[in-house]
Structure formats: C-alpha cells, structure tokens
C-alpha cells in the first residue's frame, strides 16, 4: 500500500470507502452527482403570516400558487377548452373529492376517469422532467409506484406501446381503483411542484385553524419555519409561560376562536369560563365583544377576565426582569380607580371601562386566589396537551429565528436598527449584541427554554425572554417600541393606540441598508435578497412588496382576513425557480365546494422580479449543489486512492 501524506483525510476516505467499496461504485456515484448538478434547481415557495387561515393556505399548496394552472395551459394550449382545463386543475387540487362528485353526477364516469388520467399523466411527466427518476420514484405512492414509473416514462407515441398503456389504464378503472390512482398522480404533481416550502412566520392567531396548518406542514416533504412573534407566543405558552398563556387565550377569545384551544388542543377553558361568569356576570364587557360573526356575551366575559389576568402577570414579569425595560408599559398602578382615569406620559385619560372587581388598587398586580387557581389549571393543560407539544416540537426541529438558504436571508420581522441605519446594540443578559450575533443569541435562549422545560429552576430566565420576544421594544420578531394592548381596550383616544415601528421599517427601502444587513449575515449583497413578512403590504395605498431595488421582498399580503381591508389581496407567494423570481398575488379563496363543483380557483396574478430564463439556474448554483460538489470532490479523492492502491477495493463476488 502506498504512503498517504494527510492522515486525517485518509481516515475520512476509509470511512467513505465503506459506502463506495470500489472504483466501479465510486465512479457511478460521481457520474450520478455530476448529472444532478446540471438539472434545473427545484422550485421554492415562500409564504408568511398565514394566521390560521387553513382553507386558503391549503388551496395555495394544492394549486402550487397558481403554477399548476400555468402548467396545464402550457401543455394543452388549444387542445383543451377552458372548462376542461378548469376540470383538470380542480381534479389535481382535490382528487378524492372531485372523483366522488363526478361518480355521483356524471352519466359516463369511466370515460371521464380515463380522460383525466391521461391528461394528469401528461402534466406529471412534464413536472417530473426536472428531477432525477430516483427522486420522482421516492415521491410516488407506494401502492402505484411501479405503474406510475411505467406510465410517466413510457414512450406512448410508439405504436406497439400505445395498447400497453391503454390496457393498464383500462384495468385500473375496471378494478374500481380509478379514484385511488388519480389521487396518487395528483399527490405526485403537487409534491413535485413545490420542492421546498419556506414559512416566514406567524402560523398562529386570528384565523380558526392553525392546528390544521401545523399538521399539513408536519406531513410536508420539505419545509422550514422562521419563528414569528405569534408563533413565539404559542411556544412560550406550551412551555408554561403564564404571560404567554394569557395572551394566547385573550387573542383566541378576541376572535371567537377558543375552539382551537378546547377541541384542537384539549385545553379545558371551563375553569376560566366559570370564573368569568362569577366575576363579570353583570358586566356588559362592551370593549371585549369578540370580532367577527360570533358575538357571545360569555366570550366577552372570558375575554375581559383573561385580559385583566394578563396585565397582572405581565406586571410581575416586568418587575422580575428589569433588563426588559417594560415597567413603563405596566399601567394598572397608573390608574386612579376612584376617578376612572389612567396616567400616560404625564397626561390623564378617561377609561371607557371602570369595573375592576379583582384588582386591589394598593397591590394591582396581585392575582386573586381564584385567578391564581385558574392559571395553575391552564398551565397544566397547556403543558400536557399532547398535540400542542407535538406541534411545538416541530417548530424546534424545523424552525429557527432566521435562515440563510440559496443566497436568501429569511426572517419574520426585522433586524433592529438605529435611526441612522446602523445595527442597534441590544443588551441581553448583560451582553451588548447587534445584528447576527443578537439573533444567534435569541436562538440560543429560545432553545434553552425548550431544553429546560419542566425545570423551573433553570428555565425561568429563558422562558421569560419568550414573552419579551412577543412584545419587547427591541425584539426582532415584534419590531415596535411598545404593544398598546391596554390602551386599545380601555382608552377611546386613538392617539394612545399608536405603536411606533423600528427604524428598520423606514430604512428597508434603502438598498445600502439591505446590503449592509446581507453582509452582516455573511451573504454576498450583489446576488442575495432579504425575505420577510410581519407587516402587511398596503397595496390599496400603492405600496409594493419589492423594496430597495429588489434587495428585499416583504411578502405579507394578507392571508389573514383581518388584514385584507388594508392589503386589498389575500396573500403573496414568492416563487424561486430555475427561471428566476416571481411574486404571485392571490385573491380570496371562496370555498372547497365551489372549487370542486365549479372548478373555482384562487385568481392569481404574477409579477416577474428577476428573470433567469436565458441562463437557467441549475442545482450546481444552489446550496445543495455546493454540498454535492464537495461530495464529488471527496469521491474523486477516494477514486484516486483506489487507483493508487492507498485504499484496497472490495471486489464484488459473483
């Protein structure tokens, strides 16, 4: 055996040789990886601020943000009419429901099934063409893997193969498996349309079904999440942070969405409801009437009860953590309970509600025995909710404060800046931090809170910080100087409701500032972008999602119905594929029933923001491509070691 100078490299190559045992296997893998590098890059979809709007989110995933309809138009052009194209699209989106509808309403369903299968296979073949056959095979339903491979890659134009294909499809239908086969094709198309899904925060709050969104993401083949402030609130609640628990319940009550807690997560609100009735039974709770159509008096009483509890808990948490600098935001001790006024920045304001039966004006932040008992029960319910804990586990395995991916910097809110555009220094547990080091520290703290759950002696300081991330003035997830919850409930003067945004939200229009942030995170500002959400784009007022000459994309377009009056649309998707970048605007989703019966789709308009169609982006231009190139380089070294006899080959035996 010949001498090898680099001992560490030799050890690594010997380990690698256990997987690629000889020249033949090593050569084949190099050829395979080299071929993958030259395929078009997979399609990435970026969504943000979904806020519990599951039906719209689910439809956007199923229609590939409008790309499936585009693919159908490209493939069939004039060979199908508009009605047939809509039928085909809705079949791909909702295969099971569509087939059931057809079987009940069509006179000749077998012909429809056969036509649909042929057309879907065409769409599937085109969609699969940018991936290796191995990757496509792994994405297939195991029940139909062999058949799908045969039909997708079959050369149907050859005369002697046409009957073969027809016989397969006829047999599937005659055996009553047409519905299952159509679903298998549709699932494959949907999966291949979105190679990577990025959620830029705020899955929770406002909408009624964040738990269904979480289940969908858990099932998704390739997704990541950048934590939003509302997500952090639920993370804190799941870890037993009482301030976060109170905020979560308050927001659910505000939007009449307590079913999320009781039915989805098994959190019993009866103790809170009983307390609310006993305490506020004769109170109109007019400032606490829920938003939306369901306006129940009981919900208003629950809403007020948990809000007062929240203010008390936050006051105690502020005292415990003076470094958060949130004492001035605690206002229960600024109230003159006899006059019904509150002092804000030297001025007295009348309160629109003066009924505070649980507040001791001498010790306003002390919970009553009944309030404490309610919160102790709620804490146990949150900590012991199996489904909630599973969803939060997913946040930690697939989530982070920020992500660098394919020359894009993803984060939910902002990077705190000074008025002059410099990275703001923030004190965190005695350390002065800014920019990337600040966000890295936040990630460390959040993960320690998760690591130490159940150990209050170690967890408390980290757990408290999760509440700071929800409402603290230098939280990059919140991005404002104050959260004016008290003022919005108790003071009619809207001047007191104003929450001033971090200078980031003025300066992110400047290219130089965005380039500085990208450089801070180690990205090349000439080719990189910032992608974030959190603040809805006011399209009705002429605001655009593209900022700083294309360096930043703000893609909160109003998935949440609460914001659609401001945005004028119902969400954005940013799509990055081998042809470049495009932003898709979505109109509101009507209903699943109309999508199935009438072929209704979300009307989407597309704007190209970067065009790479002349020089298509290949896998070799991506982060995965760079990893593959490293593997190729290592395999070439292994091949050389085999050729020189430095490492002996394992010869296959016949």
XYZ file of C-alpha atoms in Angstrom:
654
model
C 0.000 0.000 0.000
C 1.400 3.410 -0.963
C 2.035 6.154 1.578
C -0.654 8.845 2.029
C 0.560 12.158 3.483
C -2.682 13.517 5.029
C -3.547 11.111 7.882
C -6.895 12.777 8.749
C -8.002 12.756 5.127
C -7.012 9.110 4.826
C -9.193 8.260 7.841
C -12.114 10.063 6.234
C -11.601 8.325 2.884
C -11.503 4.932 4.603
C -14.875 5.728 6.195
C -16.190 6.810 2.794
C -14.932 3.563 1.261
C -17.367 1.598 3.452
C -20.200 3.099 1.406
C -18.498 3.169 -2.026
C -16.495 -0.011 -1.935
C -14.577 0.043 -5.213
C -13.751 2.009 -8.337
C -16.975 0.959 -10.057
C -19.308 2.130 -7.273
C -17.349 5.360 -6.780
C -17.383 6.161 -10.486
C -21.119 5.550 -10.771
C -21.823 7.889 -7.847
C -19.625 10.640 -9.329
C -21.475 10.362 -12.650
C -24.841 10.449 -10.848
C -23.999 13.503 -8.729
C -22.428 15.332 -11.676
C -25.631 14.801 -13.662
C -27.785 16.118 -10.790
C -25.712 19.312 -10.674
C -26.861 20.165 -14.182
C -30.582 19.685 -13.570
C -32.732 22.825 -13.120
C -32.974 23.898 -9.474
C -36.042 22.808 -7.529
C -38.870 25.280 -7.029
C -39.028 27.095 -3.681
C -42.223 28.706 -2.372
C -42.133 31.391 0.333
C -45.276 32.148 2.389
C -45.767 34.226 5.516
C -48.338 35.413 8.058
C -50.858 32.651 7.424
C -52.546 33.339 10.782
C -54.702 30.241 10.992
C -56.325 30.616 7.546
C -56.128 26.948 6.675
C -58.526 26.737 3.673
C -56.677 29.470 1.747
C -53.249 28.121 2.751
C -54.203 24.573 1.810
C -55.504 25.663 -1.585
C -52.331 27.623 -2.336
C -50.291 24.486 -1.600
C -52.558 22.337 -3.742
C -52.537 24.684 -6.741
C -48.813 25.415 -6.416
C -49.572 29.143 -6.034
C -51.136 29.088 -9.495
C -48.275 27.235 -11.204
C -50.314 24.064 -11.831
C -52.849 26.051 -13.830
C -49.996 27.682 -15.783
C -48.534 24.236 -16.493
C -51.914 22.987 -17.783
C -52.210 25.999 -20.091
C -48.671 25.475 -21.408
C -49.165 21.758 -22.059
C -52.642 21.719 -23.563
C -52.906 25.235 -25.034
C -55.730 24.930 -27.615
C -56.258 21.165 -27.319
C -58.484 21.619 -24.253
C -61.148 24.282 -23.796
C -61.304 26.482 -20.685
C -63.895 24.302 -18.975
C -61.770 21.159 -19.492
C -58.698 22.953 -18.145
C -60.608 24.043 -15.026
C -61.886 20.485 -14.558
C -58.376 19.101 -14.845
C -56.969 21.690 -12.418
C -59.608 21.032 -9.757
C -59.038 17.278 -10.146
C -55.335 17.768 -9.421
C -56.088 20.022 -6.441
C -58.801 17.885 -4.812
C -58.657 14.439 -6.481
C -60.630 12.432 -3.951
C -63.462 14.940 -3.571
C -63.596 15.631 -7.320
C -63.850 11.956 -8.286
C -66.590 11.368 -5.709
C -68.508 14.326 -7.141
C -68.100 13.008 -10.710
C -69.168 9.466 -9.791
C -72.397 10.855 -8.341
C -73.174 13.317 -11.127
C -71.670 12.063 -14.440
C -73.552 9.648 -16.705
C -70.340 8.116 -18.071
C -67.790 8.408 -15.243
C -65.426 5.775 -16.704
C -64.738 7.932 -19.755
C -64.133 10.945 -17.518
C -61.760 8.892 -15.355
C -59.822 7.683 -18.398
C -59.543 11.166 -19.946
C -58.483 12.652 -16.610
C -55.802 10.020 -16.038
C -54.283 10.589 -19.488
C -54.234 14.360 -19.004
C -52.848 14.149 -15.489
C -50.073 11.834 -16.669
C -49.088 14.466 -19.249
C -48.855 17.117 -16.519
C -46.963 14.724 -14.280
C -44.441 13.775 -16.986
C -43.599 17.417 -17.700
C -43.386 18.261 -13.995
C -41.128 15.278 -13.279
C -38.728 16.089 -16.117
C -36.615 18.461 -13.994
C -35.888 15.822 -11.352
C -33.971 12.560 -11.293
C -36.071 9.435 -11.757
C -34.877 8.346 -8.302
C -36.278 11.476 -6.649
C -39.563 11.135 -8.528
C -39.844 7.478 -7.570
C -39.347 8.289 -3.865
C -42.185 10.821 -4.090
C -44.638 8.287 -5.537
C -47.420 6.476 -3.715
C -46.065 3.029 -2.825
C -49.350 1.459 -3.943
C -48.845 2.611 -7.537
C -45.067 3.109 -7.708
C -44.376 0.551 -10.445
C -47.355 1.594 -12.594
C -46.575 5.309 -12.285
C -42.975 4.723 -13.326
C -44.144 2.776 -16.354
C -46.651 5.418 -17.444
C -44.676 8.591 -16.704
C -41.556 7.472 -18.537
C -43.333 5.411 -21.201
C -42.861 6.460 -24.863
C -46.534 6.365 -25.691
C -46.039 7.613 -29.232
C -44.596 4.238 -30.273
C -47.364 2.151 -31.952
C -46.547 -1.079 -30.143
C -46.650 0.677 -26.743
C -49.949 2.517 -27.143
C -52.069 -0.580 -26.444
C -49.870 -1.406 -23.440
C -50.613 1.974 -21.836
C -54.314 1.823 -22.674
C -54.606 -1.643 -21.158
C -53.010 -0.526 -17.892
C -55.414 2.416 -17.529
C -58.481 0.368 -18.537
C -57.584 -2.302 -15.994
C -57.148 0.242 -13.199
C -60.623 1.658 -13.902
C -62.291 -1.744 -14.329
C -60.929 -2.855 -10.950
C -62.521 0.213 -9.301
C -59.177 1.810 -8.458
C -59.553 4.905 -10.630
C -60.148 7.241 -7.683
C -57.085 5.990 -5.812
C -54.904 6.167 -8.916
C -55.993 9.726 -9.711
C -55.173 10.713 -6.135
C -51.727 9.131 -6.445
C -50.995 11.139 -9.624
C -52.359 14.363 -8.099
C -50.293 13.928 -4.920
C -47.174 13.396 -7.014
C -47.820 16.511 -9.134
C -48.434 18.645 -6.033
C -45.290 17.345 -4.366
C -43.075 17.937 -7.394
C -44.464 21.438 -7.948
C -43.070 22.641 -4.600
C -39.637 21.211 -3.916
C -39.034 23.381 -0.833
C -41.544 25.311 1.285
C -40.460 28.232 3.479
C -42.885 29.653 6.071
C -41.636 33.077 7.187
C -43.516 33.068 10.476
C -46.898 33.627 12.113
C -48.839 30.437 11.599
C -50.914 31.130 14.712
C -53.647 33.557 15.893
C -56.633 35.310 14.330
C -57.745 32.519 11.974
C -59.544 29.419 13.221
C -57.307 26.537 12.137
C -53.577 26.918 12.867
C -53.526 23.324 14.126
C -54.543 22.085 10.663
C -51.769 24.169 9.103
C -49.287 22.590 11.516
C -50.496 19.086 10.630
C -50.083 19.901 6.932
C -46.546 21.189 7.479
C -45.608 18.122 9.510
C -46.738 15.932 6.588
C -44.960 18.099 4.004
C -41.865 16.533 2.489
C -39.543 19.556 2.793
C -40.367 22.635 4.846
C -38.809 25.088 7.277
C -40.217 27.828 9.519
C -38.780 31.126 10.670
C -40.408 31.898 14.009
C -42.851 34.798 14.084
C -43.942 36.772 17.148
C -47.301 34.951 17.263
C -45.550 31.596 16.943
C -43.245 32.583 19.799
C -46.296 33.362 21.923
C -47.564 29.802 21.446
C -44.088 28.372 22.023
C -43.948 30.261 25.326
C -47.444 29.096 26.277
C -46.567 25.474 25.552
C -43.562 25.799 27.860
C -45.705 27.115 30.716
C -45.044 30.859 30.458
C -48.135 32.330 32.168
C -47.953 35.672 30.350
C -47.852 33.839 27.018
C -50.712 31.563 28.069
C -52.867 34.565 28.993
C -52.058 36.322 25.696
C -52.859 33.202 23.661
C -56.250 32.786 25.333
C -57.006 36.520 25.062
C -56.380 36.524 21.300
C -58.448 33.357 20.807
C -61.293 34.977 22.748
C -60.905 38.241 20.807
C -61.538 36.392 17.531
C -64.021 33.826 18.961
C -61.567 31.040 18.185
C -61.467 29.238 21.533
C -62.327 26.009 19.677
C -58.634 25.936 18.752
C -57.827 25.524 22.426
C -60.660 23.260 23.533
C -61.300 20.997 20.545
C -57.953 21.021 18.729
C -55.604 21.012 21.713
C -57.807 19.671 24.521
C -57.279 22.709 26.772
C -60.220 22.958 29.166
C -61.498 26.536 29.477
C -64.339 25.652 31.838
C -62.490 26.887 34.963
C -61.849 30.224 33.241
C -65.426 30.443 31.921
C -66.855 29.710 35.386
C -64.630 32.354 36.943
C -65.570 34.870 34.222
C -69.314 34.332 34.756
C -68.997 34.630 38.516
C -66.850 37.763 38.317
C -68.177 39.627 35.268
C -71.712 38.211 35.013
C -73.326 41.643 35.407
C -70.686 43.446 33.311
C -71.528 44.402 29.702
C -67.834 43.952 28.790
C -68.512 46.219 25.793
C -64.834 46.661 24.930
C -64.402 42.899 24.885
C -67.111 41.867 22.430
C -65.323 39.454 20.054
C -64.514 40.372 16.466
C -66.247 38.526 13.648
C -69.703 36.991 13.408
C -69.822 35.024 16.675
C -70.528 37.685 19.333
C -71.340 35.888 22.577
C -71.642 37.582 25.968
C -69.884 34.650 27.611
C -66.941 35.051 25.234
C -66.786 38.774 26.094
C -66.670 37.898 29.812
C -63.918 35.318 29.231
C -62.106 37.884 27.119
C -62.152 40.509 29.864
C -61.277 38.055 32.620
C -58.152 36.765 30.899
C -57.107 40.267 29.814
C -57.040 41.544 33.396
C -55.161 38.413 34.465
C -52.686 39.015 31.631
C -51.972 42.590 32.759
C -51.318 41.392 36.305
C -48.957 38.602 35.243
C -47.083 40.904 32.861
C -46.611 43.422 35.655
C -44.987 40.826 37.870
C -42.839 39.568 34.998
C -41.637 43.100 34.270
C -40.601 43.565 37.923
C -38.745 40.256 37.796
C -36.893 41.284 34.614
C -35.903 44.978 34.806
C -33.475 44.386 31.910
C -36.509 44.090 29.612
C -37.298 47.779 30.285
C -41.033 47.105 30.180
C -42.050 48.577 33.549
C -43.489 51.714 31.922
C -45.806 49.536 29.859
C -47.493 48.219 33.018
C -50.423 50.562 33.673
C -52.553 49.034 36.423
C -50.642 51.074 39.003
C -51.146 54.247 36.913
C -54.952 54.083 37.251
C -56.914 56.351 39.577
C -59.633 53.855 40.422
C -61.848 56.497 42.055
C -61.769 58.936 39.121
C -61.632 56.269 36.431
C -58.548 57.714 34.721
C -55.105 56.472 33.800
C -51.905 58.488 33.529
C -49.883 58.120 30.339
C -46.722 60.177 29.840
C -47.911 62.933 32.183
C -51.472 63.147 30.850
C -54.666 61.655 32.292
C -57.103 59.793 30.051
C -60.641 58.679 30.875
C -61.182 54.932 30.933
C -64.114 53.571 28.937
C -64.500 50.730 31.455
C -64.142 51.241 35.217
C -65.243 47.851 36.518
C -62.181 46.110 38.043
C -63.619 43.776 40.692
C -60.444 41.648 41.002
C -57.919 44.484 41.292
C -56.612 45.593 44.684
C -55.755 49.246 43.999
C -52.982 49.070 46.605
C -51.482 45.918 45.036
C -52.899 45.930 41.479
C -50.640 43.182 40.079
C -51.519 40.541 42.679
C -53.679 37.703 41.369
C -56.683 36.792 43.473
C -56.818 33.253 44.809
C -59.422 32.415 42.155
C -57.315 33.887 39.339
C -54.240 32.031 40.546
C -56.167 28.759 40.675
C -57.444 29.278 37.117
C -53.936 29.970 35.801
C -52.454 26.955 37.581
C -55.000 24.730 35.841
C -54.450 26.372 32.465
C -50.687 25.979 32.788
C -51.118 22.222 33.320
C -53.477 21.964 30.343
C -51.009 23.695 28.005
C -48.000 21.723 29.203
C -49.871 18.409 28.996
C -51.535 18.944 25.591
C -50.014 16.132 23.535
C -50.932 17.667 20.181
C -49.680 21.149 21.116
C -46.392 19.720 22.365
C -46.007 17.750 19.110
C -46.583 20.908 17.085
C -44.094 22.863 19.179
C -41.540 20.062 18.789
C -41.882 20.561 15.038
C -41.164 24.274 15.484
C -37.851 23.366 17.048
C -36.833 20.590 14.661
C -37.762 22.568 11.527
C -37.614 26.174 12.719
C -35.222 28.960 13.599
C -35.053 32.723 14.141
C -33.544 33.201 10.684
C -32.317 31.096 7.784
C -29.747 31.538 5.036
C -30.770 29.491 2.015
C -29.699 29.796 -1.620
C -28.438 33.367 -1.202
C -31.636 34.446 0.550
C -31.862 35.685 4.147
C -35.196 34.736 5.701
C -36.615 36.221 8.910
C -40.068 37.196 10.086
C -39.841 40.714 11.491
C -36.787 42.941 11.363
C -33.157 43.470 12.221
C -33.216 46.238 14.878
C -31.618 49.413 13.528
C -30.870 52.907 14.819
C -32.367 55.995 13.172
C -29.106 56.433 11.241
C -29.298 52.919 9.811
C -26.684 51.276 11.993
C -27.241 47.864 13.572
C -28.692 48.561 17.012
C -26.898 47.171 20.055
C -29.242 45.394 22.459
C -28.406 44.225 25.976
C -29.236 40.547 26.504
C -28.441 39.110 29.923
C -25.540 41.545 30.310
C -24.163 41.202 26.755
C -24.299 44.035 24.207
C -25.206 42.406 20.898
C -26.276 43.503 17.420
C -27.231 42.044 14.046
C -26.375 38.395 13.501
C -24.875 37.862 16.954
C -28.088 39.207 18.528
C -30.294 36.823 16.535
C -27.928 33.927 17.260
C -28.206 34.707 20.978
C -32.004 34.764 20.726
C -31.933 31.336 19.094
C -29.728 30.027 21.903
C -32.078 31.391 24.591
C -35.223 30.018 22.949
C -33.662 26.580 22.574
C -32.530 26.616 26.215
C -36.084 27.414 27.304
C -37.168 24.360 25.307
C -34.306 22.208 26.615
C -35.038 23.050 30.270
C -38.831 22.680 30.091
C -40.180 21.211 33.286
C -37.177 22.505 35.286
C -38.301 25.881 36.638
C -35.039 26.432 38.494
C -33.165 26.556 35.178
C -35.909 27.547 32.761
C -37.382 30.747 34.223
C -34.988 33.394 32.890
C -35.053 31.860 29.394
C -38.798 31.293 29.475
C -39.439 34.913 30.494
C -37.461 36.029 27.453
C -40.003 34.338 25.181
C -42.575 36.879 26.417
C -40.079 39.671 25.696
C -39.805 38.406 22.112
C -43.588 38.800 21.834
C -43.754 42.441 22.955
C -40.294 43.837 23.811
C -39.172 47.077 22.179
C -36.017 45.569 20.669
C -37.462 42.187 19.773
C -36.722 41.458 16.096
C -39.933 39.408 15.980
C -42.103 42.305 17.234
C -40.325 45.314 15.704
C -42.160 48.104 17.580
C -41.443 50.340 20.561
C -44.489 49.217 22.561
C -47.520 46.938 22.455
C -50.541 49.117 23.294
C -52.913 46.365 24.385
C -54.214 48.220 27.456
C -54.841 51.433 25.534
C -56.749 49.682 22.759
C -59.148 48.145 25.246
C -59.611 50.928 27.786
C -58.929 54.291 26.109
C -61.026 55.668 23.248
C -58.461 58.268 22.158
C -56.738 56.532 19.222
C -53.618 58.668 19.597
C -52.723 56.448 22.536
C -53.003 53.329 20.346
C -50.085 54.229 18.067
C -47.210 51.751 18.113
C -44.052 53.132 16.530
C -42.146 50.736 14.298
C -38.408 50.202 14.492
C -36.451 52.451 12.049
C -35.897 49.270 10.009
C -39.345 49.749 8.502
C -38.381 53.101 7.006
C -34.841 52.179 6.096
C -35.583 48.855 4.393
C -36.425 50.855 1.273
C -32.762 51.847 1.008
C -30.537 49.489 -0.936
C -27.441 50.388 1.100
C -29.152 49.328 4.345
C -30.248 45.986 2.913
C -26.775 45.354 1.529
C -25.347 46.065 4.990
C -27.715 43.531 6.595
C -26.893 40.873 3.987
C -23.163 41.414 4.547
C -23.678 41.180 8.310
C -25.068 37.672 7.803
C -22.234 36.615 5.511
C -24.158 36.792 2.235
C -22.989 38.391 -0.994
C -25.147 41.548 -1.309
C -24.709 41.568 -5.089
C -26.722 38.382 -5.579
C -28.657 37.942 -2.317
C -32.079 39.021 -1.048
C -33.896 39.563 2.232
C -37.316 37.908 2.532
C -39.569 38.827 5.426
C -43.179 39.372 6.477
C -44.864 40.613 9.676
C -46.062 43.948 8.294
C -48.890 43.785 5.727
C -48.173 45.420 2.375
C -50.800 48.122 1.870
C -51.371 47.543 -1.836
C -54.527 49.659 -1.767
C -52.318 52.641 -0.952
C -49.866 51.807 -3.722
C -47.258 50.031 -1.586
C -45.186 47.374 -3.354
C -43.712 44.172 -1.898
C -40.379 44.723 -3.661
C -38.108 47.096 -1.720
C -34.621 48.536 -2.084
C -34.285 47.891 -5.826
C -35.056 44.208 -5.417
C -32.870 43.546 -2.388
C -35.819 42.941 -0.051
C -39.189 41.236 -0.504
C -41.938 41.967 2.020
C -44.442 39.195 1.383
C -47.199 39.651 3.977
C -50.083 40.100 1.560
C -52.983 39.394 3.889
C -53.670 35.690 4.285
C -55.351 36.849 7.483
C -58.843 38.111 6.707
C -58.342 40.762 9.393
C -55.754 42.481 7.163
C -57.382 42.124 3.748
C -59.051 45.535 4.009
C -55.547 47.013 4.225
C -53.806 44.838 1.666
C -56.571 44.564 -0.919
C -55.457 40.997 -1.695
C -55.424 37.662 0.147
C -51.750 36.770 0.307
C -48.499 36.615 -1.614
C -46.310 33.731 -2.645
C -42.726 34.421 -3.617
C -41.559 31.701 -6.006
C -37.924 30.965 -6.764
C -37.369 28.511 -9.603
C -34.817 27.862 -12.333
C -36.231 30.769 -14.363
C -35.789 33.365 -11.601
C -38.029 35.030 -9.018
C -41.681 35.930 -9.237
C -44.302 37.242 -6.837
C -47.823 35.852 -7.049
C -50.762 37.856 -5.655
C -53.771 35.826 -4.501
C -57.416 36.802 -4.421
C -59.614 35.430 -1.598
C -60.418 31.718 -1.626
C -64.188 31.166 -1.910
C -64.842 27.609 -0.751
C -63.840 23.980 -1.204
C -67.312 23.202 -2.547
C -67.028 25.752 -5.368
C -63.512 24.557 -6.186
C -64.814 21.000 -6.654
C -68.220 21.602 -8.237
C -67.463 24.663 -10.369
C -63.696 24.462 -10.801
C -63.292 27.796 -8.974
C -59.681 28.681 -8.251
C -57.896 31.471 -6.433
C -57.346 34.143 -9.052
C -53.634 34.869 -9.011
C -51.604 37.485 -10.823
C -47.869 37.057 -11.318
C -45.083 39.587 -11.455
C -41.581 38.585 -12.564
C -38.990 40.292 -10.377
C -35.829 38.529 -11.558
C -35.563 36.753 -14.915
C -33.004 33.962 -15.298
C -34.668 32.270 -18.266
C -31.684 32.875 -20.586
C -29.246 31.227 -18.171
C -31.435 28.884 -16.134
C -30.419 28.340 -12.532
C -29.094 24.816 -12.066
C -28.690 22.666 -8.982
C -24.967 23.478 -9.103
C -25.851 27.145 -8.361
C -27.641 26.289 -5.091
C -26.597 25.432 -1.529
C -27.413 21.775 -2.204
C -25.307 21.959 -5.362
C -22.336 23.206 -3.401
C -22.757 20.319 -0.965
C -22.938 17.871 -3.865
C -19.799 19.375 -5.402
C -17.984 18.811 -2.098
C -19.137 15.180 -2.178
C -17.896 14.831 -5.770
C -14.501 16.248 -4.790
C -14.252 13.747 -1.921
C -15.270 10.875 -4.195
C -12.611 11.880 -6.713
C -10.046 11.674 -3.918
C -11.371 8.243 -2.991
C -11.177 7.171 -6.630
C -7.555 8.326 -6.758
C -6.802 6.419 -3.545
C -8.251 3.266 -5.089
C -6.272 3.779 -8.284
C -3.011 4.289 -6.341
C -3.690 1.320 -4.097
C -3.690 3.503 -0.967
C -7.063 2.025 -0.002
C -7.849 -1.542 -1.086
C -11.045 -2.135 -3.058
C -13.741 -4.550 -2.000
C -14.337 -6.629 -5.106
C -17.871 -7.879 -5.682
C -18.206 -11.651 -5.737
C -20.440 -13.253 -8.365
